[in-house]
Tab-separated table of C-alpha atoms (C1' of nucleotides) in Angstrom:
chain	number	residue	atom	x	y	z
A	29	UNK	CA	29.133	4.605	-32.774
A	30	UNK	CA	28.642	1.419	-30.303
A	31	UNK	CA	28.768	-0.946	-33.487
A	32	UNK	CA	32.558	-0.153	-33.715
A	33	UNK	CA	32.969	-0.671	-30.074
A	34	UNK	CA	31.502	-4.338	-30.165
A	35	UNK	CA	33.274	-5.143	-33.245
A	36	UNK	CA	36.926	-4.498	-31.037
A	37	UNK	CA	35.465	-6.049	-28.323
A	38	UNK	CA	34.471	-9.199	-30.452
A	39	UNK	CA	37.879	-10.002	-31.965
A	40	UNK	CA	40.046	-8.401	-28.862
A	41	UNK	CA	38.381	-9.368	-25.763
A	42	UNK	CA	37.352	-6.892	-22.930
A	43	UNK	CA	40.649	-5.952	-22.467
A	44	UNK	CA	41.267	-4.128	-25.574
A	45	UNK	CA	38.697	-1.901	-25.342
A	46	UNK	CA	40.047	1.648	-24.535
A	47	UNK	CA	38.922	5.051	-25.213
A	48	UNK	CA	42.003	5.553	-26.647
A	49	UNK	CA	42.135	2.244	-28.751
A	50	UNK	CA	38.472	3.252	-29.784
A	51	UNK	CA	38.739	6.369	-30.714
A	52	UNK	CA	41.968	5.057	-33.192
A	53	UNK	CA	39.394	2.422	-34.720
A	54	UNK	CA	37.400	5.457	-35.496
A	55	UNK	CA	39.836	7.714	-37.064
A	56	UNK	CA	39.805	10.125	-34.248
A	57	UNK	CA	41.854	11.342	-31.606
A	58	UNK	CA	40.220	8.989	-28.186
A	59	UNK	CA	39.094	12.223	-26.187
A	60	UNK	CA	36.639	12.948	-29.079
A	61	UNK	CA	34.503	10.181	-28.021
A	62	UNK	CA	33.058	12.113	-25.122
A	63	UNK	CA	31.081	14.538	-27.181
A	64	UNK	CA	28.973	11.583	-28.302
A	65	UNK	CA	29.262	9.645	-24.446
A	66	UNK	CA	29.311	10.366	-21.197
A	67	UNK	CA	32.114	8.026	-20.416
A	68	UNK	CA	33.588	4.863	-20.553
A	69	UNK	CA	30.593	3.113	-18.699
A	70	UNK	CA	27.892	4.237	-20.724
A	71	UNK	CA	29.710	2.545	-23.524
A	72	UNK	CA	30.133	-0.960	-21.960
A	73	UNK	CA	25.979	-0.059	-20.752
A	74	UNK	CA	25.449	0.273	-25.005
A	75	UNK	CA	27.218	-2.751	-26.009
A	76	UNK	CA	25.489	-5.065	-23.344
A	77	UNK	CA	22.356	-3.422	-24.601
A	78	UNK	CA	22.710	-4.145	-27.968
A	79	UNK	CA	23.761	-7.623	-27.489
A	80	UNK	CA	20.748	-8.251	-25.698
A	81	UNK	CA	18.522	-6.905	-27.845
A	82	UNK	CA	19.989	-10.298	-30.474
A	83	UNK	CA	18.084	-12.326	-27.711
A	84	UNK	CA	14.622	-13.517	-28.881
A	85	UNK	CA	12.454	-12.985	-26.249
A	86	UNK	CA	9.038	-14.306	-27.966
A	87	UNK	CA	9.977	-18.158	-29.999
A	88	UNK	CA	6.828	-19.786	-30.912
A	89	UNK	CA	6.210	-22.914	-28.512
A	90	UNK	CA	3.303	-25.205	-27.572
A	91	UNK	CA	3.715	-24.481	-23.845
A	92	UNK	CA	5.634	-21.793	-21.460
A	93	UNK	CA	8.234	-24.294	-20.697
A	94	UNK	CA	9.123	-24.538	-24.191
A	95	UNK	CA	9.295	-21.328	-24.760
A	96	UNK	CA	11.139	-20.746	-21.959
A	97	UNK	CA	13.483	-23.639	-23.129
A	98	UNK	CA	13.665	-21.627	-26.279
A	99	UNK	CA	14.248	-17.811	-25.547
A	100	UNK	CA	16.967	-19.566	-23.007
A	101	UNK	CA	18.848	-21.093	-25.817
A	102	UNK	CA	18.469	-17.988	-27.547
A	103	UNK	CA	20.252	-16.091	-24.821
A	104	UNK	CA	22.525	-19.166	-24.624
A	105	UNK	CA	23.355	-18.890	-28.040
A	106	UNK	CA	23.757	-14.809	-28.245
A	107	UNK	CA	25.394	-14.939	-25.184
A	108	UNK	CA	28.158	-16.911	-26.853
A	109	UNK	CA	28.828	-15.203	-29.862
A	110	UNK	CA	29.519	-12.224	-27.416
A	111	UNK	CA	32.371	-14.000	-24.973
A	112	UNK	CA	32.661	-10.703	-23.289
A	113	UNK	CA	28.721	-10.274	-22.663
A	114	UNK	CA	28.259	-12.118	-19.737
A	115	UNK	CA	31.339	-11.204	-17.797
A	116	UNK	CA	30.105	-7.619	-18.445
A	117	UNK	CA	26.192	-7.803	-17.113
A	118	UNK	CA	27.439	-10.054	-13.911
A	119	UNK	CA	30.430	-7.852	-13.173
A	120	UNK	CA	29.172	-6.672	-9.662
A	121	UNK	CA	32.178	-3.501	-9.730
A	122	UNK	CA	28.395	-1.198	-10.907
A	123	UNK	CA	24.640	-1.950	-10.980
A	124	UNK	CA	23.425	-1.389	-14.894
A	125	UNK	CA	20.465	-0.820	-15.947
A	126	UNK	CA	20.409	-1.926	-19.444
A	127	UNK	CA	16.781	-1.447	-21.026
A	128	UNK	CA	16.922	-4.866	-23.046
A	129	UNK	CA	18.074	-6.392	-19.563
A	130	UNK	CA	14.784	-5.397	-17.682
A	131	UNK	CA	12.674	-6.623	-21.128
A	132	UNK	CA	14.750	-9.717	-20.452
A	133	UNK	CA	13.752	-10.365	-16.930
A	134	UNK	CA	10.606	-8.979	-17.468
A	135	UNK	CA	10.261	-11.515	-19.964
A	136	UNK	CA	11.349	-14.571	-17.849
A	137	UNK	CA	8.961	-13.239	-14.785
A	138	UNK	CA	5.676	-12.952	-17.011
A	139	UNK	CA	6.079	-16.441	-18.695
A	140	UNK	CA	6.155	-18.135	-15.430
A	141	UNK	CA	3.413	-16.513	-13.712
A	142	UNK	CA	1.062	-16.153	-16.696
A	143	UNK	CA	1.719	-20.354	-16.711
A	144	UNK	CA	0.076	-20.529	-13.523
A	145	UNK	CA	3.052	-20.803	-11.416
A	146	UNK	CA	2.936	-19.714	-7.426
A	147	UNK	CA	4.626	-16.303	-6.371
A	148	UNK	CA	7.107	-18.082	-4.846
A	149	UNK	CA	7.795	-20.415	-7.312
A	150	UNK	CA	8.197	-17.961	-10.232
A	151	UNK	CA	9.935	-15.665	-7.782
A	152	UNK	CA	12.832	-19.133	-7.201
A	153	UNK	CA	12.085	-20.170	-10.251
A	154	UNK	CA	13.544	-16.783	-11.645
A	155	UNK	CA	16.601	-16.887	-9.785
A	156	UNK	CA	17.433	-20.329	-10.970
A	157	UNK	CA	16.935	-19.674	-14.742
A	158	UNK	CA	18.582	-16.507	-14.945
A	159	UNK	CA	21.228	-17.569	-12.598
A	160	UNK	CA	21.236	-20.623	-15.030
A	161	UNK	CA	21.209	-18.736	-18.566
A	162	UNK	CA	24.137	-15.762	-16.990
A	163	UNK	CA	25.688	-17.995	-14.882
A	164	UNK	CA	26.479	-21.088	-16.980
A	165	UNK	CA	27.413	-19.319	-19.722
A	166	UNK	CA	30.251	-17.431	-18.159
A	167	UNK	CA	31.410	-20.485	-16.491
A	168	UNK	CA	31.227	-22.367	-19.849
A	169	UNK	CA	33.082	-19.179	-21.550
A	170	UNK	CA	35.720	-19.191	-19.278
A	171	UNK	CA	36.886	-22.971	-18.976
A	172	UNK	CA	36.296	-23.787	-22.541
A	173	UNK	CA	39.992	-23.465	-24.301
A	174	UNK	CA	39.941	-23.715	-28.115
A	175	UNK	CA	42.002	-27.519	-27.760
A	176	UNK	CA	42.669	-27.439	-31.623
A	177	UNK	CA	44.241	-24.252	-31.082
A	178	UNK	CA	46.791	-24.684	-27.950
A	179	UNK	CA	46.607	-29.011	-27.503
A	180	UNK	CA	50.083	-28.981	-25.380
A	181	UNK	CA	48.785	-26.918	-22.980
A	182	UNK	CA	46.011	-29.491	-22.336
A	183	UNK	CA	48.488	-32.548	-22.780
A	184	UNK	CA	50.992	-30.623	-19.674
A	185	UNK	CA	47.950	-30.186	-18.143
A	186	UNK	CA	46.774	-33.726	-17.673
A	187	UNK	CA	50.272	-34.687	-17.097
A	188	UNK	CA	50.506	-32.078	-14.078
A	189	UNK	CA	47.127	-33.325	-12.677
A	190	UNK	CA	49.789	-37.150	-12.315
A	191	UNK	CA	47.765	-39.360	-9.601
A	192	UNK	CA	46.148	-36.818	-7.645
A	193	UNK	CA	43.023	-35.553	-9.511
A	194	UNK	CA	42.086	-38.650	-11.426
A	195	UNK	CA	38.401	-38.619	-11.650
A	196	UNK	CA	39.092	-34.481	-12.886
A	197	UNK	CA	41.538	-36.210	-15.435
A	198	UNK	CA	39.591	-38.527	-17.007
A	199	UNK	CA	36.559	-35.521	-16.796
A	200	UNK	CA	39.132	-33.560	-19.127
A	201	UNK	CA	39.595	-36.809	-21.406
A	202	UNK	CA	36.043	-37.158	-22.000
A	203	UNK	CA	35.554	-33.087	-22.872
A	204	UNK	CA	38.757	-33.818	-25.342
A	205	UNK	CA	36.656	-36.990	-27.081
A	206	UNK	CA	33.686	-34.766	-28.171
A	207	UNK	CA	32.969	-36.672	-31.289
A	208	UNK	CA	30.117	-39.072	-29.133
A	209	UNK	CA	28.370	-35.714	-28.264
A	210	UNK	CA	24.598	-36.036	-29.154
A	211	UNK	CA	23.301	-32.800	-28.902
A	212	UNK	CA	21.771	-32.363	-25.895
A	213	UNK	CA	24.577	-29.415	-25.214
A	214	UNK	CA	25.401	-29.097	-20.651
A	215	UNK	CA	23.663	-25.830	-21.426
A	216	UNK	CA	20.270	-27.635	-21.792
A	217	UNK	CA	21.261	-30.303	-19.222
A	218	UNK	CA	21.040	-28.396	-16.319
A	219	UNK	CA	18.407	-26.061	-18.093
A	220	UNK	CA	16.080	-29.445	-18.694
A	221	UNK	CA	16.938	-30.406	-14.482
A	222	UNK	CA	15.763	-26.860	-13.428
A	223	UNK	CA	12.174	-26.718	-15.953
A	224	UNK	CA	11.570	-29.931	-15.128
A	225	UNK	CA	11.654	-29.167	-11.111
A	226	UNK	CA	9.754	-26.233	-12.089
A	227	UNK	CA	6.919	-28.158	-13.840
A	228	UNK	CA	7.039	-31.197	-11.236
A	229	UNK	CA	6.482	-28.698	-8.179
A	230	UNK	CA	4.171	-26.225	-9.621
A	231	UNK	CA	1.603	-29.191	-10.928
A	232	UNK	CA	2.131	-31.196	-7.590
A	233	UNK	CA	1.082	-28.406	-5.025
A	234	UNK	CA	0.409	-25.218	-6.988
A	235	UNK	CA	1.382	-22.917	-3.485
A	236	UNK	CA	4.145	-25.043	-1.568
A	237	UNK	CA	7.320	-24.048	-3.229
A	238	UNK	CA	8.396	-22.964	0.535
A	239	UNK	CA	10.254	-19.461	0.639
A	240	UNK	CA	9.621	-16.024	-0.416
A	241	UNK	CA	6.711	-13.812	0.558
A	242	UNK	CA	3.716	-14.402	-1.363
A	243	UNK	CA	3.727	-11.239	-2.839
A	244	UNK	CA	0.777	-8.907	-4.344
B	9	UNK	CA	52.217	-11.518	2.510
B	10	UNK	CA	48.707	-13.080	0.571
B	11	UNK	CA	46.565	-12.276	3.790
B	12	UNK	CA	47.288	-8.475	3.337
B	13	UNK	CA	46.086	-8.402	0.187
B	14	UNK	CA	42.562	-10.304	1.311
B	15	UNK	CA	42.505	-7.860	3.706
B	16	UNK	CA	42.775	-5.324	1.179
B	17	UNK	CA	39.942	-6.494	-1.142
B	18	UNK	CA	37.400	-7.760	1.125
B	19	UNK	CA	36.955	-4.036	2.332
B	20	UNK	CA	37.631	-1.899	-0.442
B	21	UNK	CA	36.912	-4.351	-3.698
B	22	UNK	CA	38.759	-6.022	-6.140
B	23	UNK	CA	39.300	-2.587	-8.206
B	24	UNK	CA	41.454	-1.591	-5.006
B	25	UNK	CA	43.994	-3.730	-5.345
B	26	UNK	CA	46.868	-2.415	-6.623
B	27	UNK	CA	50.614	-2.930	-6.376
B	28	UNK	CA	51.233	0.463	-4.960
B	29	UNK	CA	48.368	0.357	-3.101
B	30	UNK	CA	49.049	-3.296	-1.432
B	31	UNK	CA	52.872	-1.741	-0.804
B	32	UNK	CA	51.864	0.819	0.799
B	33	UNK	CA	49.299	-1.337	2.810
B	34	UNK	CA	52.610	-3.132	3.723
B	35	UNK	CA	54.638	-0.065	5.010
B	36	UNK	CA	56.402	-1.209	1.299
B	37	UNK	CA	57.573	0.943	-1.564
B	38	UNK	CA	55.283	-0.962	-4.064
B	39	UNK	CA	57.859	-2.338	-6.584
B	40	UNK	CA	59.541	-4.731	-3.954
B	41	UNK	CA	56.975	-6.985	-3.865
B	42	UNK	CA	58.027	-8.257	-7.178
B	43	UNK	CA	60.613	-9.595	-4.687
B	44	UNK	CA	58.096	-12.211	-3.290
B	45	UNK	CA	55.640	-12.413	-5.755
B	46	UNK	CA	56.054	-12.743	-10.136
B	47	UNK	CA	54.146	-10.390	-11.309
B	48	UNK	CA	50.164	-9.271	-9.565
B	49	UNK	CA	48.493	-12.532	-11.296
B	50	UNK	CA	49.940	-14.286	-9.206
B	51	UNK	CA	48.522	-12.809	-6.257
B	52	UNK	CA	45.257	-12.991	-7.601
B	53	UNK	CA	45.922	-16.451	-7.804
B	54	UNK	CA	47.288	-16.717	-4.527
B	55	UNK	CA	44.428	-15.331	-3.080
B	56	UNK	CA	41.848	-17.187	-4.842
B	57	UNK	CA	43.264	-20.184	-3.239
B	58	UNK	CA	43.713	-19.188	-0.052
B	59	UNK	CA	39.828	-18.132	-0.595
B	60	UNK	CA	38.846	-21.527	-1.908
B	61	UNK	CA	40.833	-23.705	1.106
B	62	UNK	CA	38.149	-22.776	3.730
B	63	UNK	CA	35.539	-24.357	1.875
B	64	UNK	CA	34.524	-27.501	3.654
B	65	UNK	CA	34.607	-30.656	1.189
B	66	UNK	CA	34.612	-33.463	3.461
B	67	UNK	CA	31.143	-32.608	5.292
B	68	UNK	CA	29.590	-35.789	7.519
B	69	UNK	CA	26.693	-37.270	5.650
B	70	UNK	CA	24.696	-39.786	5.526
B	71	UNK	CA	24.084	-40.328	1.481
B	72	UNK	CA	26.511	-38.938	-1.088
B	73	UNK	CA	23.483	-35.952	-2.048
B	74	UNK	CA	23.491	-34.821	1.520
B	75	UNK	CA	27.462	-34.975	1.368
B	76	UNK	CA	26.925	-32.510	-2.013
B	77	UNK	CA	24.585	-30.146	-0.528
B	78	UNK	CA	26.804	-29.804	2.476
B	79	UNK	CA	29.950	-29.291	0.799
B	80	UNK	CA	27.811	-26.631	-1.802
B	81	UNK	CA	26.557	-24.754	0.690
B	82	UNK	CA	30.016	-23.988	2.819
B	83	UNK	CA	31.498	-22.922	-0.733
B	84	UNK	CA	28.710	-21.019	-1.104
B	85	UNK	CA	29.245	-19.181	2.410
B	86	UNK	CA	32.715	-18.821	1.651
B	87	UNK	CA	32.248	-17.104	-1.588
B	88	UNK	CA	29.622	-14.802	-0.197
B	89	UNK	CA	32.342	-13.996	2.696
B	90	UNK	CA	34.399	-12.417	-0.170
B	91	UNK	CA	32.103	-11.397	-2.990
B	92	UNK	CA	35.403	-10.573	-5.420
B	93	UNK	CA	36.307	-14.006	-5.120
B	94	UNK	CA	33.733	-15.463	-7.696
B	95	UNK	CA	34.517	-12.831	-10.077
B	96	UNK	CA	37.791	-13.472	-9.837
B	97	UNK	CA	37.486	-17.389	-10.733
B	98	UNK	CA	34.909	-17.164	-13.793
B	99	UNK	CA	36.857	-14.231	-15.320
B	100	UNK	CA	37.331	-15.265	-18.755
B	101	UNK	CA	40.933	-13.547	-19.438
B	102	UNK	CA	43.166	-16.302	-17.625
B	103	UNK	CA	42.880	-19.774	-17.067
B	104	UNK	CA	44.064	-19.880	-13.950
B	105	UNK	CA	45.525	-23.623	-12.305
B	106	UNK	CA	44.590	-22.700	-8.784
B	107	UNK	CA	45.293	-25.794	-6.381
B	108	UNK	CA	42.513	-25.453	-3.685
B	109	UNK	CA	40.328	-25.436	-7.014
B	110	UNK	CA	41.364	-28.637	-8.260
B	111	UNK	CA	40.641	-30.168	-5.269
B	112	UNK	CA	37.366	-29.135	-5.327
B	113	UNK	CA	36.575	-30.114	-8.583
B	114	UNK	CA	38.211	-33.473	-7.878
B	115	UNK	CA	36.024	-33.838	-4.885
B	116	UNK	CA	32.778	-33.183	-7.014
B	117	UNK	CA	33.652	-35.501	-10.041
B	118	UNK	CA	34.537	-38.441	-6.633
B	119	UNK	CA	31.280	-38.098	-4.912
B	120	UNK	CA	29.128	-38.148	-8.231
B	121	UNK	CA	31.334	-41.179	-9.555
B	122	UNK	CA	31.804	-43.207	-5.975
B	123	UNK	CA	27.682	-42.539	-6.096
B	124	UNK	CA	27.457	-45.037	-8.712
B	125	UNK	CA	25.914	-42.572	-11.279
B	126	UNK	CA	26.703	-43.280	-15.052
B	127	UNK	CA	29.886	-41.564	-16.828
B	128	UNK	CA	27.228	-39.329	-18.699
B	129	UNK	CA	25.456	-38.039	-15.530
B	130	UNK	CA	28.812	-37.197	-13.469
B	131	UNK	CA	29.587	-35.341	-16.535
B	132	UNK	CA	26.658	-33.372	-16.917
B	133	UNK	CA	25.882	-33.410	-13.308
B	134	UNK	CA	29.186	-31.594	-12.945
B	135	UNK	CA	28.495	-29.020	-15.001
B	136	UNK	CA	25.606	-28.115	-13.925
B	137	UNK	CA	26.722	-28.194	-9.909
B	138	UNK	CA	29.416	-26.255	-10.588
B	139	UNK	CA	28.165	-23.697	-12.688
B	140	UNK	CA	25.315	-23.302	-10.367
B	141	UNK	CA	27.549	-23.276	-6.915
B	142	UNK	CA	29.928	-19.998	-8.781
B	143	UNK	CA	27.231	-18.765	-11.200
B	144	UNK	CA	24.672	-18.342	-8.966
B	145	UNK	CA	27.039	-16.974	-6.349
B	146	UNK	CA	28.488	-14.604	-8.631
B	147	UNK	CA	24.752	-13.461	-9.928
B	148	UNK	CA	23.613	-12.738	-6.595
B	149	UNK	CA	26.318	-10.742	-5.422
B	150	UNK	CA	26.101	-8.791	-8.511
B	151	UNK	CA	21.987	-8.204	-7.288
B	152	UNK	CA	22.610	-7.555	-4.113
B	153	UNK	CA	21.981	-4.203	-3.098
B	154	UNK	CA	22.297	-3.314	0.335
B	155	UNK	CA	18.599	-2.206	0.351
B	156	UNK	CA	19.494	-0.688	4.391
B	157	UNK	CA	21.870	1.465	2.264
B	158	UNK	CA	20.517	2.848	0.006
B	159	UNK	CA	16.661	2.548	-0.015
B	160	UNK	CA	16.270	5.201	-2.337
B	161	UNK	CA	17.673	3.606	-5.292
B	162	UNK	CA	15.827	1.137	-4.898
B	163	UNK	CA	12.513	3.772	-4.469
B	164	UNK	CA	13.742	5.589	-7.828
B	165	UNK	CA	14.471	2.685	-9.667
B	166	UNK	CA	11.085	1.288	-8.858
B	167	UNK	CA	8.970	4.071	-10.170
B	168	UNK	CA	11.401	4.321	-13.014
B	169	UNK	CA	10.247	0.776	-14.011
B	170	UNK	CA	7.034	2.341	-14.363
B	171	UNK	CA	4.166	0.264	-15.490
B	172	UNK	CA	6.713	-1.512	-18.297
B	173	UNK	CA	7.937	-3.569	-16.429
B	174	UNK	CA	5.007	-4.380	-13.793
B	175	UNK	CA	6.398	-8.501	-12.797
B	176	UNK	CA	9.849	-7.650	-12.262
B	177	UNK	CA	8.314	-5.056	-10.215
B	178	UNK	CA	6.527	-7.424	-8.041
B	179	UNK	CA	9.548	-9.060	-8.355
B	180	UNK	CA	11.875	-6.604	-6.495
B	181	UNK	CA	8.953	-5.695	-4.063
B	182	UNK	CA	9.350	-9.478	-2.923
B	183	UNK	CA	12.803	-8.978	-2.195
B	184	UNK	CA	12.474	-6.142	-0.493
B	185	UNK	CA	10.016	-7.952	2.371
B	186	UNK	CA	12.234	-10.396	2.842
B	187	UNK	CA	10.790	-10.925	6.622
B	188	UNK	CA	8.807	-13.874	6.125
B	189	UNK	CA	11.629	-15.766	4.643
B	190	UNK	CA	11.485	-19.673	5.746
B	191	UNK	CA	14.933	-20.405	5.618
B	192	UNK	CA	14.676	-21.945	2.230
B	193	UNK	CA	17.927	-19.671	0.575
B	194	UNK	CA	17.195	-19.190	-3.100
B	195	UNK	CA	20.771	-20.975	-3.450
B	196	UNK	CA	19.487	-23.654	-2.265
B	197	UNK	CA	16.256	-23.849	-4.037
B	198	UNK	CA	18.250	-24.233	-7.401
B	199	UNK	CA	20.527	-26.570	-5.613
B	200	UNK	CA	17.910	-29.253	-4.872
B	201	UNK	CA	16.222	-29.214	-8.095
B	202	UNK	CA	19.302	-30.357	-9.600
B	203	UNK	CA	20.098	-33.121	-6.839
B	204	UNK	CA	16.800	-33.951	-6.795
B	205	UNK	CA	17.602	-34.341	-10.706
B	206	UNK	CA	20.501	-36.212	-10.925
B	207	UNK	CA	18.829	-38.624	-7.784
B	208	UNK	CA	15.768	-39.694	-10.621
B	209	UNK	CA	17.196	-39.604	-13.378
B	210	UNK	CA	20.177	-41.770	-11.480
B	211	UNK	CA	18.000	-44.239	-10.462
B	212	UNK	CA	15.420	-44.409	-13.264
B	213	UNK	CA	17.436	-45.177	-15.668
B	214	UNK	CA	20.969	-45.812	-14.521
B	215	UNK	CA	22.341	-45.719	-17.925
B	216	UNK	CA	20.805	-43.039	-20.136
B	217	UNK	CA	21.583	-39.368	-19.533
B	218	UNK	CA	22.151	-38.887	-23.015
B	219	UNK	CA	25.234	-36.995	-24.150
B	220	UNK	CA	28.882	-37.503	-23.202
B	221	UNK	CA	31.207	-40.175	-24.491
B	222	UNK	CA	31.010	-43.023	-21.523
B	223	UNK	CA	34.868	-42.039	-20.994
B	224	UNK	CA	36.725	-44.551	-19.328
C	8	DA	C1'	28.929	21.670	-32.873
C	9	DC	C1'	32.811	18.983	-33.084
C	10	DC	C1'	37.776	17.977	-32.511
C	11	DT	C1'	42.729	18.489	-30.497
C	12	DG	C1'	46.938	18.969	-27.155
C	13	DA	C1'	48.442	19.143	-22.961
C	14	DA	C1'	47.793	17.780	-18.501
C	15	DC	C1'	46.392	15.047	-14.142
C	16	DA	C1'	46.189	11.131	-11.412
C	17	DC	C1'	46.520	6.736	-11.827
C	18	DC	C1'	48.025	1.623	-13.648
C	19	DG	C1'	51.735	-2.884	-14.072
C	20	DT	C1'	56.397	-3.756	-14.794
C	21	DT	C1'	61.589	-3.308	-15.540
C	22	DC	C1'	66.091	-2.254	-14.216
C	23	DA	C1'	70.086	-0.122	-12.659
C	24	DA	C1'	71.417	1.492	-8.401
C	25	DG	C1'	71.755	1.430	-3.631
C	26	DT	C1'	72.351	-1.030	1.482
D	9	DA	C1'	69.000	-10.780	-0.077
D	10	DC	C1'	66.044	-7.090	-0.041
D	11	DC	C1'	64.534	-2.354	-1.153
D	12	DT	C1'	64.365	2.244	-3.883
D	13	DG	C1'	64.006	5.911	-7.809
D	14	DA	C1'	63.441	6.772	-12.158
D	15	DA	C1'	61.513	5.375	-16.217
D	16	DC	C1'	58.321	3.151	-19.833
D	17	DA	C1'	54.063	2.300	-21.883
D	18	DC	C1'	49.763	2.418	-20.834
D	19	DC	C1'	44.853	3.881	-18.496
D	20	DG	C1'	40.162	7.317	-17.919
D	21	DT	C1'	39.025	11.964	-17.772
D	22	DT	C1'	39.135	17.238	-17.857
D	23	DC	C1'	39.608	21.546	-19.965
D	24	DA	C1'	41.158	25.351	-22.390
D	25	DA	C1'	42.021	26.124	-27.013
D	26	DG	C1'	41.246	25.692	-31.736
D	27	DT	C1'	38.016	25.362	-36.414
DNA sequence: ACCTGAACACCGTTCAAGT
DNA sequence: ACCTGAACACCGTTCAAGT
């Protein structure tokens, strides 16, 4: 039912995805697909839910930062071979609850204060991974252009940026000259910055992260 | 001609802005704005930029981290001043060549290189202050209920989670007494562990972010 | 129980026709 | 130079009607 969905969605982007286009995927006549679904909504609510559910929540790991590094990537990774994913869980048009979502935060939430961590610093420490994990990975989804597929439009590009943007031009140049890369992907750059911060401030003064209430 | 159209969307939401709509708006039959304007991307564009020009990028500080947080925090403001307008940049379908954006991401790249941190670190440091400055922005106004609102949904929702999901209960109840707040946003709490980041690892070892081709 | 056709209220966009 | 009406190819959704 949803499986055909995603598979339309994977090769034709958000866009394509129409009751009507669905329903001719399916060999059925669009308005059909409301005996089986509320509407459109609770469709894009089933994708995002099953895409999630790829996500694994529990890697083995030494430590809960490595874990955490780990079901991050995971996301990361999912999160990627579904373009379309993240765009569709931070879209603020509706509120969604998506059951693999809340196992997700849930998730995220229990690792850091079963480590040890203060209320307030899981409770910041939260925002700034999920943030991270969502957040990065739409931005990287939506300036990453396939340059073996369309290279003049990068070429113009530069050329338009002339004089005025040079340190943005040679920024460009150096995403062009991947070949040096070494592995440590900008996902798990700014990932590292933000579980290192975490692990600096909670082992420094356990209850100083400043902020929120302190909770239960 | 733009400013209507802000007008439009800050109020009603990006899902209300339609040609018809915005013509009408304008005391206009709808179809002659293609008189003034290509075709609607181009408003979106338009407006984007117009959006993006208030932020502040030149802030007075006294060391170029200061001069970051600054300029973060007034895009930051500005995006929160018209929620639609993150959306709107990170959506996936275009890449849009938005002026007032290139600017900022010039100014972002200057400050991080005129810092006298290594080619690798203004790379990834980029990355992850950008992502973080629109992902971030754009995650939180997707979580943002208006609690005053509608406290109900937020009652419902909360006994919904039943005992599943008992942190990211805790979670939502610290939201929700957001009174003893010091000032400390959760923006900003992200924000500083990367500075605070880039500012070690920039120092310790000048040299040795690991990654990115040196460029230039 | 499941599907269909026709219909409604919307979209963005084009284009010949008006002033 | 600017606006309008009618039209085209789409949307999501409803509902009476079919099997």
């Amino acid at each position: 039912v949803l499986r055909a969905a995603i598979g339309l969605v994977d090769e034709g982007g958000i866009e394509s995805l129409s009751m009507r286009r669905l329903g001719r995927a399916l060999g059925v006549e669009a308005m059909a697909l409301y005996n089986h679904v509320a509407n459109k909504d609770e469709i894009l609510d089933g994708i995002v839910d099953l895409v999630l559910s790829e996500v694994d929540l529990n890697p083995e790991a030494a430590s809960w930062d490595e874990a955490m590094r780990a079901s991050a990537i995971s996301a990361h990774d999912v999160l990627l071979r579904h373009p379309w994913a993240c765009g569709l869980i931070l879209s603020p048009t509706t509120i969604r609850v998506i059951p693999a979502r809340l196992r997700y935060m849930e998730s995220i939430l229990g690792r850091l204060t079963e480590a040890g961590l203060s209320a307030a610093l899981t409770y910041h420490g939260y925002h700034a991974l999920d943030s991270h994990i969502l957040g990065f990975t739409l931005w990287e989804v939506g300036h990453t252009i396939d340059a073996g597929n369309q290279p003049d439009f990068v070429a113009t590009f530069l050329r338009d940026l002339g004089g005025d943007q040079p340190y943005l031009a040679e920024h460009i140049r150096q995403h062009l000259d991947s070949s040096r890369r070494d592995g440590v992907s900008e996902f798990e750059f700014a990932l590292d910055l933000i579980l290192d911060g975490l692990r600096r401030i909670g082992s420094e003064s356990p209850n100083s992260a400043g902020g929120p209430p302190e909770g239960a």
